[in-house]
Amino acid sequence: MITVIEQAVQARLVATAPKVETVPVTLCYDRADPFAVRMAFPAPATLEGIEISWTFARELLECGLQRPSGHGDVRVRPYDAERTTVEFHAPEGVAIVLMTTADLQHFLERASTVVPPGLEHLYLDVDHSLAELLRGSR
């Protein structure tokens, strides 16, 4: 049974360092963290020169395909009929990424085969999560 979905997509960085226009981005969904998606950017696309991953709500990505969504560090909104904008807000600045909406929809469809939307709570391992929290507080 598949528990992790990864999908490579191309993204166009709108606010980025010079000479970087499109970069491969990896989208990841893991049943072990059923409410979240992860978006990883390769080292050449980041100011730090290391791979950077952003983790945010799967629901934010789903909603952002239809209407502007998010008020925090990650915001998602339709750009036009074929592309979606994902904004990442950090102390260093803002990165705006344009992605093909069809790629994002395909990723979300694949993720829904692992954990159907609305049933995420059934896949939470509360005991494990609590043990991790308590281990970190010592």
GROMACS .gro file of N, CA, C and O in nm:
model
  552
    1MET      N    1   0.084  -0.117   0.000
    1MET     CA    2   0.000   0.000   0.000
    1MET      C    3   0.089   0.124   0.000
    1MET      O    4   0.182   0.136   0.078
    2ILE      N    5   0.060   0.217  -0.087
    2ILE     CA    6   0.137   0.341  -0.097
    2ILE      C    7   0.101   0.433   0.020
    2ILE      O    8  -0.016   0.454   0.049
    3THR      N    9   0.203   0.486   0.086
    3THR     CA   10   0.179   0.578   0.198
    3THR      C   11   0.243   0.714   0.175
    3THR      O   12   0.217   0.808   0.250
    4VAL      N   13   0.329   0.726   0.074
    4VAL     CA   14   0.394   0.854   0.043
    4VAL      C   15   0.381   0.880  -0.106
    4VAL      O   16   0.406   0.792  -0.187
    5ILE      N   17   0.342   1.001  -0.141
    5ILE     CA   18   0.332   1.043  -0.280
    5ILE      C   19   0.435   1.153  -0.303
    5ILE      O   20   0.439   1.250  -0.228
    6GLU      N   21   0.518   1.138  -0.404
    6GLU     CA   22   0.609   1.245  -0.445
    6GLU      C   23   0.587   1.272  -0.592
    6GLU      O   24   0.562   1.179  -0.670
    7GLN      N   25   0.596   1.398  -0.628
    7GLN     CA   26   0.574   1.436  -0.767
    7GLN      C   27   0.666   1.552  -0.801
    7GLN      O   28   0.667   1.654  -0.733
    8ALA      N   29   0.742   1.538  -0.907
    8ALA     CA   30   0.828   1.645  -0.955
    8ALA      C   31   0.748   1.733  -1.050
    8ALA      O   32   0.673   1.683  -1.135
    9VAL      N   33   0.760   1.863  -1.033
    9VAL     CA   34   0.692   1.960  -1.120
    9VAL      C   35   0.789   2.073  -1.150
    9VAL      O   36   0.890   2.090  -1.081
   10GLN      N   37   0.760   2.150  -1.252
   10GLN     CA   38   0.837   2.268  -1.284
   10GLN      C   39   0.766   2.390  -1.227
   10GLN      O   40   0.644   2.398  -1.232
   11ALA      N   41   0.844   2.481  -1.172
   11ALA     CA   42   0.787   2.604  -1.118
   11ALA      C   43   0.865   2.722  -1.173
   11ALA      O   44   0.985   2.712  -1.198
   12ARG      N   45   0.799   2.831  -1.192
   12ARG     CA   46   0.864   2.955  -1.235
   12ARG      C   47   0.872   3.046  -1.114
   12ARG      O   48   0.770   3.081  -1.055
   13LEU      N   49   0.993   3.082  -1.076
   13LEU     CA   50   1.014   3.170  -0.962
   13LEU      C   51   1.002   3.314  -1.010
   13LEU      O   52   1.079   3.359  -1.094
   14VAL      N   53   0.907   3.387  -0.957
   14VAL     CA   54   0.882   3.524  -0.997
   14VAL      C   55   0.971   3.619  -0.918
   14VAL      O   56   1.026   3.713  -0.971
   15ALA      N   57   0.986   3.594  -0.789
   15ALA     CA   58   1.072   3.677  -0.704
   15ALA      C   59   1.187   3.590  -0.656
   15ALA      O   60   1.172   3.510  -0.566
   16THR      N   61   1.301   3.604  -0.722
   16THR     CA   62   1.413   3.516  -0.692
   16THR      C   63   1.544   3.582  -0.730
   16THR      O   64   1.545   3.692  -0.786
   17ALA      N   65   1.651   3.514  -0.703
   17ALA     CA   66   1.783   3.563  -0.742
   17ALA      C   67   1.792   3.567  -0.895
   17ALA      O   68   1.725   3.490  -0.964
   18PRO      N   69   1.875   3.656  -0.949
   18PRO     CA   70   1.889   3.664  -1.095
   18PRO      C   71   1.933   3.531  -1.156
   18PRO      O   72   1.998   3.450  -1.092
   19LYS      N   73   1.897   3.510  -1.281
   19LYS     CA   74   1.936   3.396  -1.363
   19LYS      C   75   1.861   3.266  -1.333
   19LYS      O   76   1.883   3.168  -1.399
   20VAL      N   77   1.776   3.264  -1.232
   20VAL     CA   78   1.699   3.143  -1.205
   20VAL      C   79   1.555   3.171  -1.246
   20VAL      O   80   1.489   3.254  -1.185
   21GLU      N   81   1.510   3.103  -1.350
   21GLU     CA   82   1.374   3.126  -1.396
   21GLU      C   83   1.282   3.011  -1.362
   21GLU      O   84   1.178   3.031  -1.304
   22THR      N   85   1.319   2.892  -1.402
   22THR     CA   86   1.237   2.777  -1.368
   22THR      C   87   1.322   2.678  -1.290
   22THR      O   88   1.443   2.666  -1.312
   23VAL      N   89   1.258   2.611  -1.198
   23VAL     CA   90   1.328   2.513  -1.115
   23VAL      C   91   1.240   2.391  -1.096
   23VAL      O   92   1.118   2.400  -1.098
   24PRO      N   93   1.303   2.276  -1.079
   24PRO     CA   94   1.225   2.158  -1.045
   24PRO      C   95   1.187   2.166  -0.898
   24PRO      O   96   1.268   2.199  -0.813
   25VAL      N   97   1.062   2.139  -0.869
   25VAL     CA   98   1.011   2.140  -0.732
   25VAL      C   99   0.956   2.001  -0.705
   25VAL      O  100   0.897   1.939  -0.794
   26THR      N  101   0.975   1.952  -0.584
   26THR     CA  102   0.921   1.822  -0.548
   26THR      C  103   0.807   1.842  -0.450
   26THR      O  104   0.825   1.905  -0.345
   27LEU      N  105   0.690   1.792  -0.486
   27LEU     CA  106   0.574   1.793  -0.397
   27LEU      C  107   0.570   1.658  -0.327
   27LEU      O  108   0.592   1.554  -0.390
   28CYS      N  109   0.539   1.660  -0.197
   28CYS     CA  110   0.536   1.535  -0.122
   28CYS      C  111   0.416   1.533  -0.028
   28CYS      O  112   0.384   1.633   0.036
   29TYR      N  113   0.352   1.418  -0.023
   29TYR     CA  114   0.243   1.394   0.070
   29TYR      C  115   0.272   1.262   0.140
   29TYR      O  116   0.299   1.161   0.075
   30ASP      N  117   0.265   1.263   0.273
   30ASP     CA  118   0.297   1.145   0.353
   30ASP      C  119   0.181   1.115   0.446
   30ASP      O  120   0.138   1.202   0.522
   31ARG      N  121   0.130   0.993   0.441
   31ARG     CA  122   0.018   0.954   0.525
   31ARG      C  123   0.049   0.975   0.674
   31ARG      O  124  -0.040   0.998   0.755
   32ALA      N  125   0.177   0.970   0.712
   32ALA     CA  126   0.216   0.989   0.852
   32ALA      C  127   0.188   1.131   0.900
   32ALA      O  128   0.180   1.155   1.020
   33ASP      N  129   0.175   1.226   0.808
   33ASP     CA  130   0.141   1.365   0.840
   33ASP      C  131   0.023   1.403   0.751
   33ASP      O  132   0.038   1.479   0.655
   34PRO      N  133  -0.095   1.349   0.779
   34PRO     CA  134  -0.205   1.352   0.682
   34PRO      C  135  -0.265   1.488   0.650
   34PRO      O  136  -0.331   1.502   0.548
   35PHE      N  137  -0.242   1.588   0.732
   35PHE     CA  138  -0.297   1.720   0.704
   35PHE      C  139  -0.203   1.807   0.619
   35PHE      O  140  -0.242   1.916   0.578
   36ALA      N  141  -0.082   1.762   0.596
   36ALA     CA  142   0.021   1.849   0.537
   36ALA      C  143   0.069   1.802   0.400
   36ALA      O  144   0.061   1.684   0.366
   37VAL      N  145   0.121   1.897   0.324
   37VAL     CA  146   0.197   1.871   0.203
   37VAL      C  147   0.333   1.940   0.221
   37VAL      O  148   0.345   2.035   0.298
   38ARG      N  149   0.431   1.889   0.149
   38ARG     CA  150   0.564   1.949   0.155
   38ARG      C  151   0.606   1.985   0.014
   38ARG      O  152   0.582   1.910  -0.081
   39MET      N  153   0.666   2.103   0.000
   39MET     CA  154   0.716   2.150  -0.127
   39MET      C  155   0.866   2.178  -0.110
   39MET      O  156   0.904   2.261  -0.029
   40ALA      N  157   0.949   2.103  -0.182
   40ALA     CA  158   1.094   2.115  -0.168
   40ALA      C  159   1.154   2.184  -0.290
   40ALA      O  160   1.123   2.150  -0.404
   41PHE      N  161   1.242   2.280  -0.261
   41PHE     CA  162   1.312   2.356  -0.364
   41PHE      C  163   1.460   2.317  -0.362
   41PHE      O  164   1.521   2.312  -0.255
   42PRO      N  165   1.521   2.293  -0.478
   42PRO     CA  166   1.661   2.252  -0.481
   42PRO      C  167   1.755   2.367  -0.444
   42PRO      O  168   1.717   2.485  -0.452
   43ALA      N  169   1.876   2.332  -0.404
   43ALA     CA  170   1.974   2.430  -0.358
   43ALA      C  171   1.996   2.548  -0.455
   43ALA      O  172   2.001   2.662  -0.410
   44PRO      N  173   2.008   2.527  -0.586
   44PRO     CA  174   2.034   2.641  -0.675
   44PRO      C  175   1.922   2.746  -0.677
   44PRO      O  176   1.945   2.860  -0.719
   45ALA      N  177   1.804   2.711  -0.629
   45ALA     CA  178   1.691   2.804  -0.632
   45ALA      C  179   1.676   2.884  -0.502
   45ALA      O  180   1.587   2.966  -0.490
   46THR      N  181   1.764   2.860  -0.405
   46THR     CA  182   1.749   2.925  -0.275
   46THR      C  183   1.863   3.021  -0.249
   46THR      O  184   1.975   3.005  -0.299
   47LEU      N  185   1.836   3.122  -0.167
   47LEU     CA  186   1.938   3.219  -0.130
   47LEU      C  187   2.049   3.155  -0.047
   47LEU      O  188   2.165   3.194  -0.055
   48GLU      N  189   2.014   3.055   0.033
   48GLU     CA  190   2.110   2.989   0.121
   48GLU      C  191   2.197   2.887   0.048
   48GLU      O  192   2.297   2.841   0.102
   49GLY      N  193   2.158   2.847  -0.071
   49GLY     CA  194   2.232   2.747  -0.146
   49GLY      C  195   2.214   2.606  -0.093
   49GLY      O  196   2.297   2.519  -0.119
   50ILE      N  197   2.107   2.582  -0.020
   50ILE     CA  198   2.074   2.448   0.031
   50ILE      C  199   1.928   2.419  -0.003
   50ILE      O  200   1.849   2.512  -0.023
   51GLU      N  201   1.892   2.291  -0.009
   51GLU     CA  202   1.752   2.257  -0.035
   51GLU      C  203   1.665   2.310   0.078
   51GLU      O  204   1.699   2.299   0.195
   52ILE      N  205   1.554   2.371   0.041
   52ILE     CA  206   1.459   2.426   0.137
   52ILE      C  207   1.323   2.359   0.115
   52ILE      O  208   1.278   2.345   0.002
   53SER      N  209   1.260   2.318   0.224
   53SER     CA  210   1.126   2.259   0.217
   53SER      C  211   1.030   2.343   0.299
   53SER      O  212   1.064   2.386   0.409
   54TRP      N  213   0.914   2.364   0.244
   54TRP     CA  214   0.804   2.431   0.314
   54TRP      C  215   0.695   2.326   0.335
   54TRP      O  216   0.658   2.255   0.242
   55THR      N  217   0.643   2.321   0.456
   55THR     CA  218   0.533   2.230   0.487
   55THR      C  219   0.412   2.314   0.525
   55THR      O  220   0.425   2.406   0.606
   56PHE      N  221   0.298   2.283   0.463
   56PHE     CA  222   0.177   2.359   0.489
   56PHE      C  223   0.056   2.269   0.467
   56PHE      O  224   0.068   2.155   0.422
   57ALA      N  225  -0.061   2.319   0.500
   57ALA     CA  226  -0.184   2.239   0.497
   57ALA      C  227  -0.222   2.198   0.355
   57ALA      O  228  -0.223   2.280   0.263
   58ARG      N  229  -0.257   2.072   0.343
   58ARG     CA  230  -0.308   2.023   0.215
   58ARG      C  231  -0.435   2.101   0.177
   58ARG      O  232  -0.454   2.136   0.061
   59GLU      N  233  -0.517   2.131   0.276
   59GLU     CA  234  -0.641   2.205   0.251
   59GLU      C  235  -0.612   2.344   0.194
   59GLU      O  236  -0.686   2.394   0.110
   60LEU      N  237  -0.503   2.407   0.238
   60LEU     CA  238  -0.465   2.538   0.184
   60LEU      C  239  -0.437   2.527   0.035
   60LEU      O  240  -0.483   2.610  -0.045
   61LEU      N  241  -0.364   2.424  -0.005
   61LEU     CA  242  -0.336   2.405  -0.147
   61LEU      C  243  -0.464   2.377  -0.225
   61LEU      O  244  -0.486   2.433  -0.332
   62GLU      N  245  -0.551   2.292  -0.170
   62GLU     CA  246  -0.678   2.260  -0.237
   62GLU      C  247  -0.763   2.385  -0.257
   62GLU      O  248  -0.813   2.410  -0.366
   63CYS      N  249  -0.780   2.463  -0.151
   63CYS     CA  250  -0.863   2.584  -0.158
   63CYS      C  251  -0.801   2.689  -0.250
   63CYS      O  252  -0.871   2.760  -0.323
   64GLY      N  253  -0.668   2.700  -0.245
   64GLY     CA  254  -0.598   2.801  -0.324
   64GLY      C  255  -0.609   2.781  -0.474
   64GLY      O  256  -0.585   2.875  -0.550
   65LEU      N  257  -0.645   2.663  -0.518
   65LEU     CA  258  -0.665   2.641  -0.662
   65LEU      C  259  -0.791   2.711  -0.710
   65LEU      O  260  -0.804   2.742  -0.829
   66GLN      N  261  -0.886   2.735  -0.619
   66GLN     CA  262  -1.015   2.794  -0.654
   66GLN      C  263  -1.026   2.942  -0.621
   66GLN      O  264  -1.093   3.017  -0.691
   67ARG      N  265  -0.961   2.983  -0.507
   67ARG     CA  266  -0.975   3.121  -0.460
   67ARG      C  267  -0.855   3.155  -0.373
   67ARG      O  268  -0.789   3.065  -0.321
   68PRO      N  269  -0.824   3.284  -0.356
   68PRO     CA  270  -0.712   3.321  -0.270
   68PRO      C  271  -0.728   3.261  -0.130
   68PRO      O  272  -0.835   3.270  -0.070
   69SER      N  273  -0.622   3.197  -0.080
   69SER     CA  274  -0.627   3.128   0.049
   69SER      C  275  -0.496   3.149   0.123
   69SER      O  276  -0.390   3.156   0.063
   70GLY      N  277  -0.507   3.156   0.254
   70GLY     CA  278  -0.390   3.169   0.339
   70GLY      C  279  -0.368   3.311   0.385
   70GLY      O  280  -0.391   3.406   0.310
   71HIS      N  281  -0.325   3.324   0.510
   71HIS     CA  282  -0.298   3.455   0.567
   71HIS      C  283  -0.162   3.457   0.636
   71HIS      O  284  -0.122   3.557   0.690
   72GLY      N  285  -0.092   3.346   0.634
   72GLY     CA  286   0.035   3.334   0.707
   72GLY      C  287   0.154   3.332   0.614
   72GLY      O  288   0.161   3.408   0.517
   73ASP      N  289   0.246   3.242   0.643
   73ASP     CA  290   0.370   3.232   0.568
   73ASP      C  291   0.352   3.178   0.427
   73ASP      O  292   0.435   3.202   0.339
   74VAL      N  293   0.245   3.102   0.404
   74VAL     CA  294   0.218   3.045   0.272
   74VAL      C  295   0.080   3.089   0.228
   74VAL      O  296  -0.017   3.077   0.302
   75ARG      N  297   0.074   3.140   0.106
   75ARG     CA  298  -0.054   3.185   0.048
   75ARG      C  299  -0.064   3.128  -0.093
   75ARG      O  300   0.034   3.126  -0.168
   76VAL      N  301  -0.183   3.083  -0.129
   76VAL     CA  302  -0.206   3.019  -0.259
   76VAL      C  303  -0.326   3.086  -0.323
   76VAL      O  304  -0.427   3.111  -0.257
   77ARG      N  305  -0.315   3.114  -0.454
   77ARG     CA  306  -0.427   3.175  -0.526
   77ARG      C  307  -0.417   3.144  -0.675
   77ARG      O  308  -0.308   3.124  -0.727
   78PRO      N  309  -0.531   3.141  -0.742
   78PRO     CA  310  -0.528   3.125  -0.887
   78PRO      C  311  -0.459   3.246  -0.951
   78PRO      O  312  -0.477   3.359  -0.906
   79TYR      N  313  -0.379   3.220  -1.053
   79TYR     CA  314  -0.314   3.328  -1.128
   79TYR      C  315  -0.393   3.355  -1.256
   79TYR      O  316  -0.426   3.468  -1.287
   80ASP      N  317  -0.420   3.249  -1.328
   80ASP     CA  318  -0.506   3.255  -1.446
   80ASP      C  319  -0.569   3.117  -1.462
   80ASP      O  320  -0.564   3.036  -1.370
   81ALA      N  321  -0.627   3.089  -1.577
   81ALA     CA  322  -0.698   2.962  -1.595
   81ALA      C  323  -0.606   2.840  -1.589
   81ALA      O  324  -0.652   2.730  -1.559
   82GLU      N  325  -0.475   2.859  -1.612
   82GLU     CA  326  -0.385   2.745  -1.620
   82GLU      C  327  -0.278   2.741  -1.512
   82GLU      O  328  -0.209   2.640  -1.497
   83ARG      N  329  -0.261   2.850  -1.437
   83ARG     CA  330  -0.153   2.856  -1.339
   83ARG      C  331  -0.203   2.901  -1.201
   83ARG      O  332  -0.303   2.969  -1.190
   84THR      N  333  -0.128   2.858  -1.101
   84THR     CA  334  -0.157   2.892  -0.962
   84THR      C  335  -0.033   2.957  -0.902
   84THR      O  336   0.080   2.915  -0.929
   85THR      N  337  -0.054   3.059  -0.820
   85THR     CA  338   0.054   3.127  -0.751
   85THR      C  339   0.064   3.074  -0.609
   85THR      O  340  -0.035   3.063  -0.539
   86VAL      N  341   0.187   3.043  -0.568
   86VAL     CA  342   0.214   3.006  -0.430
   86VAL      C  343   0.316   3.107  -0.379
   86VAL      O  344   0.422   3.124  -0.440
   87GLU      N  345   0.281   3.178  -0.271
   87GLU     CA  346   0.370   3.278  -0.212
   87GLU      C  347   0.426   3.225  -0.081
   87GLU      O  348   0.351   3.174   0.002
   88PHE      N  349   0.556   3.243  -0.063
   88PHE     CA  350   0.624   3.203   0.059
   88PHE      C  351   0.679   3.328   0.126
   88PHE      O  352   0.762   3.398   0.067
   89HIS      N  353   0.633   3.356   0.246
   89HIS     CA  354   0.674   3.476   0.321
   89HIS      C  355   0.769   3.435   0.433
   89HIS      O  356   0.732   3.354   0.518
   90ALA      N  357   0.888   3.492   0.432
   90ALA     CA  358   0.990   3.463   0.534
   90ALA      C  359   1.055   3.594   0.574
   90ALA      O  360   1.041   3.696   0.504
   91PRO      N  361   1.127   3.597   0.686
   91PRO     CA  362   1.195   3.719   0.727
   91PRO      C  363   1.290   3.774   0.619
   91PRO      O  364   1.310   3.894   0.608
   92GLU      N  365   1.347   3.684   0.537
   92GLU     CA  366   1.439   3.726   0.431
   92GLU      C  367   1.369   3.790   0.312
   92GLU      O  368   1.432   3.853   0.230
   93GLY      N  369   1.239   3.769   0.300
   93GLY     CA  370   1.164   3.824   0.187
   93GLY      C  371   1.053   3.732   0.144
   93GLY      O  372   1.015   3.639   0.214
   94VAL      N  373   1.002   3.760   0.026
   94VAL     CA  374   0.890   3.684  -0.030
   94VAL      C  375   0.933   3.620  -0.160
   94VAL      O  376   0.996   3.684  -0.243
   95ALA      N  377   0.900   3.493  -0.176
   95ALA     CA  378   0.921   3.423  -0.303
   95ALA      C  379   0.784   3.391  -0.361
   95ALA      O  380   0.696   3.341  -0.291
   96ILE      N  381   0.766   3.424  -0.487
   96ILE     CA  382   0.640   3.397  -0.555
   96ILE      C  383   0.669   3.294  -0.664
   96ILE      O  384   0.757   3.313  -0.747
   97VAL      N  385   0.592   3.185  -0.659
   97VAL     CA  386   0.614   3.073  -0.749
   97VAL      C  387   0.488   3.050  -0.830
   97VAL      O  388   0.378   3.043  -0.775
   98LEU      N  389   0.504   3.041  -0.962
   98LEU     CA  390   0.392   3.006  -1.049
   98LEU      C  391   0.404   2.858  -1.086
   98LEU      O  392   0.511   2.814  -1.129
   99MET      N  393   0.294   2.787  -1.068
   99MET     CA  394   0.293   2.645  -1.100
   99MET      C  395   0.172   2.614  -1.187
   99MET      O  396   0.069   2.682  -1.177
  100THR      N  397   0.185   2.512  -1.268
  100THR     CA  398   0.073   2.469  -1.351
  100THR      C  399  -0.035   2.409  -1.261
  100THR      O  400  -0.009   2.316  -1.185
  101THR      N  401  -0.156   2.463  -1.272
  101THR     CA  402  -0.267   2.418  -1.189
  101THR      C  403  -0.294   2.269  -1.210
  101THR      O  404  -0.320   2.196  -1.115
  102ALA      N  405  -0.283   2.223  -1.333
  102ALA     CA  406  -0.308   2.080  -1.361
  102ALA      C  407  -0.209   1.992  -1.286
  102ALA      O  408  -0.247   1.884  -1.238
  103ASP      N  409  -0.083   2.035  -1.273
  103ASP     CA  410   0.015   1.956  -1.197
  103ASP      C  411  -0.025   1.947  -1.051
  103ASP      O  412  -0.016   1.842  -0.988
  104LEU      N  413  -0.070   2.059  -0.994
  104LEU     CA  414  -0.112   2.061  -0.854
  104LEU      C  415  -0.236   1.976  -0.833
  104LEU      O  416  -0.246   1.902  -0.735
  105GLN      N  417  -0.332   1.985  -0.925
  105GLN     CA  418  -0.452   1.903  -0.916
  105GLN      C  419  -0.419   1.755  -0.923
  105GLN      O  420  -0.473   1.674  -0.847
  106HIS      N  421  -0.327   1.719  -1.012
  106HIS     CA  422  -0.287   1.578  -1.025
  106HIS      C  423  -0.223   1.529  -0.895
  106HIS      O  424  -0.252   1.419  -0.847
  107PHE      N  425  -0.136   1.611  -0.837
  107PHE     CA  426  -0.073   1.576  -0.710
  107PHE      C  427  -0.178   1.556  -0.601
  107PHE      O  428  -0.174   1.458  -0.526
  108LEU      N  429  -0.274   1.648  -0.591
  108LEU     CA  430  -0.378   1.637  -0.489
  108LEU      C  431  -0.467   1.515  -0.512
  108LEU      O  432  -0.510   1.450  -0.415
  109GLU      N  433  -0.494   1.482  -0.636
  109GLU     CA  434  -0.572   1.361  -0.666
  109GLU      C  435  -0.497   1.236  -0.620
  109GLU      O  436  -0.556   1.145  -0.562
  110ARG      N  437  -0.367   1.234  -0.645
  110ARG     CA  438  -0.285   1.120  -0.600
  110ARG      C  439  -0.283   1.112  -0.449
  110ARG      O  440  -0.293   1.004  -0.391
  111ALA      N  441  -0.268   1.227  -0.383
  111ALA     CA  442  -0.267   1.230  -0.236
  111ALA      C  443  -0.399   1.181  -0.180
  111ALA      O  444  -0.403   1.113  -0.077
  112SER      N  445  -0.509   1.213  -0.247
  112SER     CA  446  -0.640   1.171  -0.197
  112SER      C  447  -0.659   1.020  -0.205
  112SER      O  448  -0.744   0.965  -0.135
  113THR      N  449  -0.580   0.952  -0.286
  113THR     CA  450  -0.587   0.805  -0.288
  113THR      C  451  -0.517   0.745  -0.167
  113THR      O  452  -0.546   0.632  -0.129
  114VAL      N  453  -0.426   0.821  -0.106
  114VAL     CA  454  -0.356   0.775   0.013
  114VAL      C  455  -0.439   0.805   0.137
  114VAL      O  456  -0.456   0.719   0.224
  115VAL      N  457  -0.491   0.929   0.146
  115VAL     CA  458  -0.579   0.969   0.254
  115VAL      C  459  -0.687   1.059   0.194
  115VAL      O  460  -0.658   1.169   0.148
  116PRO      N  461  -0.811   1.013   0.192
  116PRO     CA  462  -0.918   1.096   0.136
  116PRO      C  463  -0.936   1.224   0.217
  116PRO      O  464  -0.930   1.222   0.340
  117PRO      N  465  -0.957   1.338   0.148
  117PRO     CA  466  -0.981   1.464   0.220
  117PRO      C  467  -1.100   1.449   0.315
  117PRO      O  468  -1.200   1.386   0.282
  118GLY      N  469  -1.084   1.505   0.434
  118GLY     CA  470  -1.188   1.497   0.535
  118GLY      C  471  -1.172   1.378   0.629
  118GLY      O  472  -1.238   1.371   0.733
  119LEU      N  473  -1.084   1.284   0.592
  119LEU     CA  474  -1.063   1.166   0.676
  119LEU      C  475  -0.923   1.163   0.737
  119LEU      O  476  -0.880   1.061   0.791
  120GLU      N  477  -0.853   1.275   0.732
  120GLU     CA  478  -0.716   1.282   0.782
  120GLU      C  479  -0.706   1.239   0.928
  120GLU      O  480  -0.610   1.172   0.967
  121HIS      N  481  -0.806   1.275   1.008
  121HIS     CA  482  -0.803   1.244   1.151
  121HIS      C  483  -0.795   1.093   1.178
  121HIS      O  484  -0.744   1.049   1.281
  122LEU      N  485  -0.841   1.013   1.084
  122LEU     CA  486  -0.837   0.867   1.101
  122LEU      C  487  -0.696   0.811   1.087
  122LEU      O  488  -0.669   0.699   1.127
  123TYR      N  489  -0.606   0.891   1.030
  123TYR     CA  490  -0.470   0.845   1.003
  123TYR      C  491  -0.367   0.905   1.100
  123TYR      O  492  -0.248   0.878   1.086
  124LEU      N  493  -0.413   0.982   1.195
  124LEU     CA  494  -0.322   1.041   1.293
  124LEU      C  495  -0.278   0.936   1.394
  124LEU      O  496  -0.360   0.858   1.443
  125ASP      N  497  -0.152   0.936   1.426
  125ASP     CA  498  -0.098   0.850   1.531
  125ASP      C  499  -0.075   0.940   1.652
  125ASP      O  500   0.035   0.992   1.672
  126VAL      N  501  -0.179   0.962   1.730
  126VAL     CA  502  -0.174   1.055   1.843
  126VAL      C  503  -0.071   1.012   1.946
  126VAL      O  504   0.004   1.096   1.998
  127ASP      N  505  -0.062   0.884   1.974
  127ASP     CA  506   0.036   0.836   2.073
  127ASP      C  507   0.178   0.868   2.029
  127ASP      O  508   0.260   0.915   2.108
  128HIS      N  509   0.208   0.843   1.904
  128HIS     CA  510   0.342   0.872   1.852
  128HIS      C  511   0.370   1.023   1.856
  128HIS      O  512   0.479   1.065   1.896
  129SER      N  513   0.274   1.103   1.812
  129SER     CA  514   0.292   1.249   1.811
  129SER      C  515   0.314   1.302   1.951
  129SER      O  516   0.398   1.389   1.975
  130LEU      N  517   0.237   1.252   2.048
  130LEU     CA  518   0.252   1.295   2.187
  130LEU      C  519   0.389   1.254   2.241
  130LEU      O  520   0.457   1.334   2.307
  131ALA      N  521   0.434   1.136   2.207
  131ALA     CA  522   0.567   1.090   2.252
  131ALA      C  523   0.677   1.179   2.192
  131ALA      O  524   0.772   1.213   2.263
  132GLU      N  525   0.662   1.219   2.066
  132GLU     CA  526   0.759   1.308   2.004
  132GLU      C  527   0.762   1.445   2.073
  132GLU      O  528   0.868   1.501   2.097
  133LEU      N  529   0.645   1.498   2.106
  133LEU     CA  530   0.638   1.626   2.176
  133LEU      C  531   0.702   1.619   2.313
  133LEU      O  532   0.778   1.708   2.353
  134LEU      N  533   0.674   1.513   2.386
  134LEU     CA  534   0.730   1.498   2.520
  134LEU      C  535   0.881   1.475   2.515
  134LEU      O  536   0.954   1.525   2.601
  135ARG      N  537   0.928   1.405   2.415
  135ARG     CA  538   1.071   1.380   2.400
  135ARG      C  539   1.144   1.512   2.375
  135ARG      O  540   1.251   1.536   2.428
  136GLY      N  541   1.083   1.601   2.299
  136GLY     CA  542   1.144   1.731   2.268
  136GLY      C  543   1.145   1.828   2.384
  136GLY      O  544   1.221   1.924   2.386
  137SER      N  545   1.062   1.806   2.484
  137SER     CA  546   1.052   1.901   2.596
  137SER      C  547   1.148   1.866   2.709
  137SER      O  548   1.153   1.935   2.809
  138ARG      N  549   1.221   1.760   2.698
  138ARG     CA  550   1.314   1.718   2.804
  138ARG      C  551   1.449   1.780   2.787
  138ARG      O  552   1.501   1.819   2.698
   0.00000   0.00000   0.00000
